[in-house]
Coordinates of C-alpha atoms in Angstrom, one line a residue:
M210 CA -5.3 -8.5 9.7
L211 CA -4.6 -5.5 7.5
F212 CA -1.2 -4.1 6.6
E213 CA -0.3 -0.8 5.0
L214 CA 2.9 -0.6 3.0
R215 CA 3.7 3.1 3.0
Q216 CA 6.3 4.4 0.5
Y217 CA 7.5 8.0 0.7
W218 CA 9.9 10.0 -1.4
C219 CA 11.8 12.6 0.6
R220 CA 12.8 16.0 -0.7
P221 CA 16.3 15.8 -2.0
G222 CA 18.9 15.4 0.8
R223 CA 16.2 15.1 3.6
R224 CA 15.9 11.3 3.9
D225 CA 18.2 10.9 6.9
E226 CA 16.5 13.8 8.7
W227 CA 13.1 12.2 7.8
A228 CA 14.1 8.8 9.1
R229 CA 15.2 10.4 12.4
Y230 CA 12.0 12.3 12.7
M231 CA 10.0 9.1 12.1
D232 CA 12.0 7.1 14.7
E233 CA 11.9 9.9 17.3
T234 CA 8.5 11.5 16.8
V235 CA 6.0 10.0 14.3
I236 CA 6.4 6.3 15.1
P237 CA 6.3 6.8 18.9
Y238 CA 3.3 9.1 18.6
Q239 CA 1.4 6.5 16.5
V240 CA 2.4 3.6 18.7
S241 CA 1.1 5.6 21.7
K242 CA -2.3 5.7 19.9
G243 CA -2.3 2.0 19.4
V244 CA -0.8 1.5 15.9
V245 CA 1.5 -1.5 15.4
V246 CA 4.5 -0.4 13.3
V247 CA 6.0 -3.6 11.9
A248 CA 9.1 -2.1 10.4
S249 CA 10.6 1.0 8.7
F250 CA 13.3 1.0 6.0
V251 CA 15.6 3.3 4.0
D252 CA 16.2 2.3 0.4
E253 CA 19.7 1.1 -0.4
E254 CA 19.5 2.3 -4.0
D255 CA 17.3 5.4 -3.9
P256 CA 18.7 8.1 -1.5
D257 CA 15.2 9.7 -1.2
H258 CA 13.0 6.6 -0.7
Y259 CA 11.6 5.6 2.8
V260 CA 9.3 2.7 3.5
W261 CA 7.3 1.6 6.5
I262 CA 4.7 -1.0 7.4
R263 CA 1.8 -0.6 9.8
R264 CA -0.6 -3.4 11.0
F265 CA -4.2 -3.2 12.0
D266 CA -6.5 -5.9 13.4
S267 CA -9.3 -4.8 11.1
E268 CA -10.7 -2.1 8.9
A269 CA -12.7 -0.7 11.8
E270 CA -9.6 -0.4 13.9
R271 CA -7.7 1.3 11.1
E272 CA -10.5 3.9 10.7
R273 CA -10.6 4.5 14.4
L274 CA -6.9 4.9 14.7
Y275 CA -6.8 7.2 11.7
G276 CA -9.2 9.5 13.5
E277 CA -7.1 9.5 16.6
I278 CA -3.8 10.1 14.8
Y279 CA -4.8 12.6 12.1
G280 CA -7.8 14.2 13.6
G281 CA -6.2 16.3 16.3
A282 CA -4.2 19.5 16.7
E283 CA -1.0 17.5 17.7
W284 CA -0.9 16.1 14.1
E285 CA -2.3 19.0 12.2
N286 CA -0.4 21.8 13.9
G287 CA 2.7 20.0 15.2
M288 CA 3.7 17.1 12.9
L289 CA 2.1 17.8 9.5
P290 CA 4.1 21.0 8.8
R291 CA 7.3 19.1 9.4
V292 CA 6.1 16.2 7.3
T293 CA 5.2 18.5 4.4
E294 CA 8.6 20.1 4.4
M295 CA 10.5 16.8 4.4
I296 CA 8.5 14.5 2.0
D297 CA 6.8 15.0 -1.3
R298 CA 3.4 13.9 -0.2
E299 CA 2.0 13.8 -3.8
R300 CA 4.5 10.9 -4.6
S301 CA 3.5 8.8 -1.6
V302 CA 2.2 5.3 -2.3
I303 CA 0.1 3.6 0.3
S304 CA -0.8 -0.1 -0.4
R305 CA -3.3 -2.0 1.7
L306 CA -2.2 -5.6 2.0
H307 CA -3.4 -8.9 3.5
A308 CA -0.7 -11.5 4.3
T309 CA -1.0 -14.9 2.7
P310 CA -1.5 -17.9 4.9
K311 CA 2.2 -19.0 4.8
S312 CA 3.5 -15.5 5.5
V313 CA 5.6 -15.2 8.7
I314 CA 4.4 -11.6 9.2
S315 CA 0.9 -12.5 10.1

């Protein structure tokens, strides 16, 4: 199993709007394609920081789902422009993780 820990920094004052957009649009869209979204979070101490975790069964599944999610007009023309206006994509940090054997998340 493969996890992605995705950390985003929103443009100042846009985090609550971003969290709503994620909950109402991005996460349901990705779930409809087969992505497992483990959790999403807003940072208690940094008003611009947003974090979420996705899970994939394998690297092959991750690659396939990336193509389905990011390869079409719905993402490119519909969601990406909104994403770009709300988050600073250059500051994004995506970590690929494997749970340890005793982790309750696996």
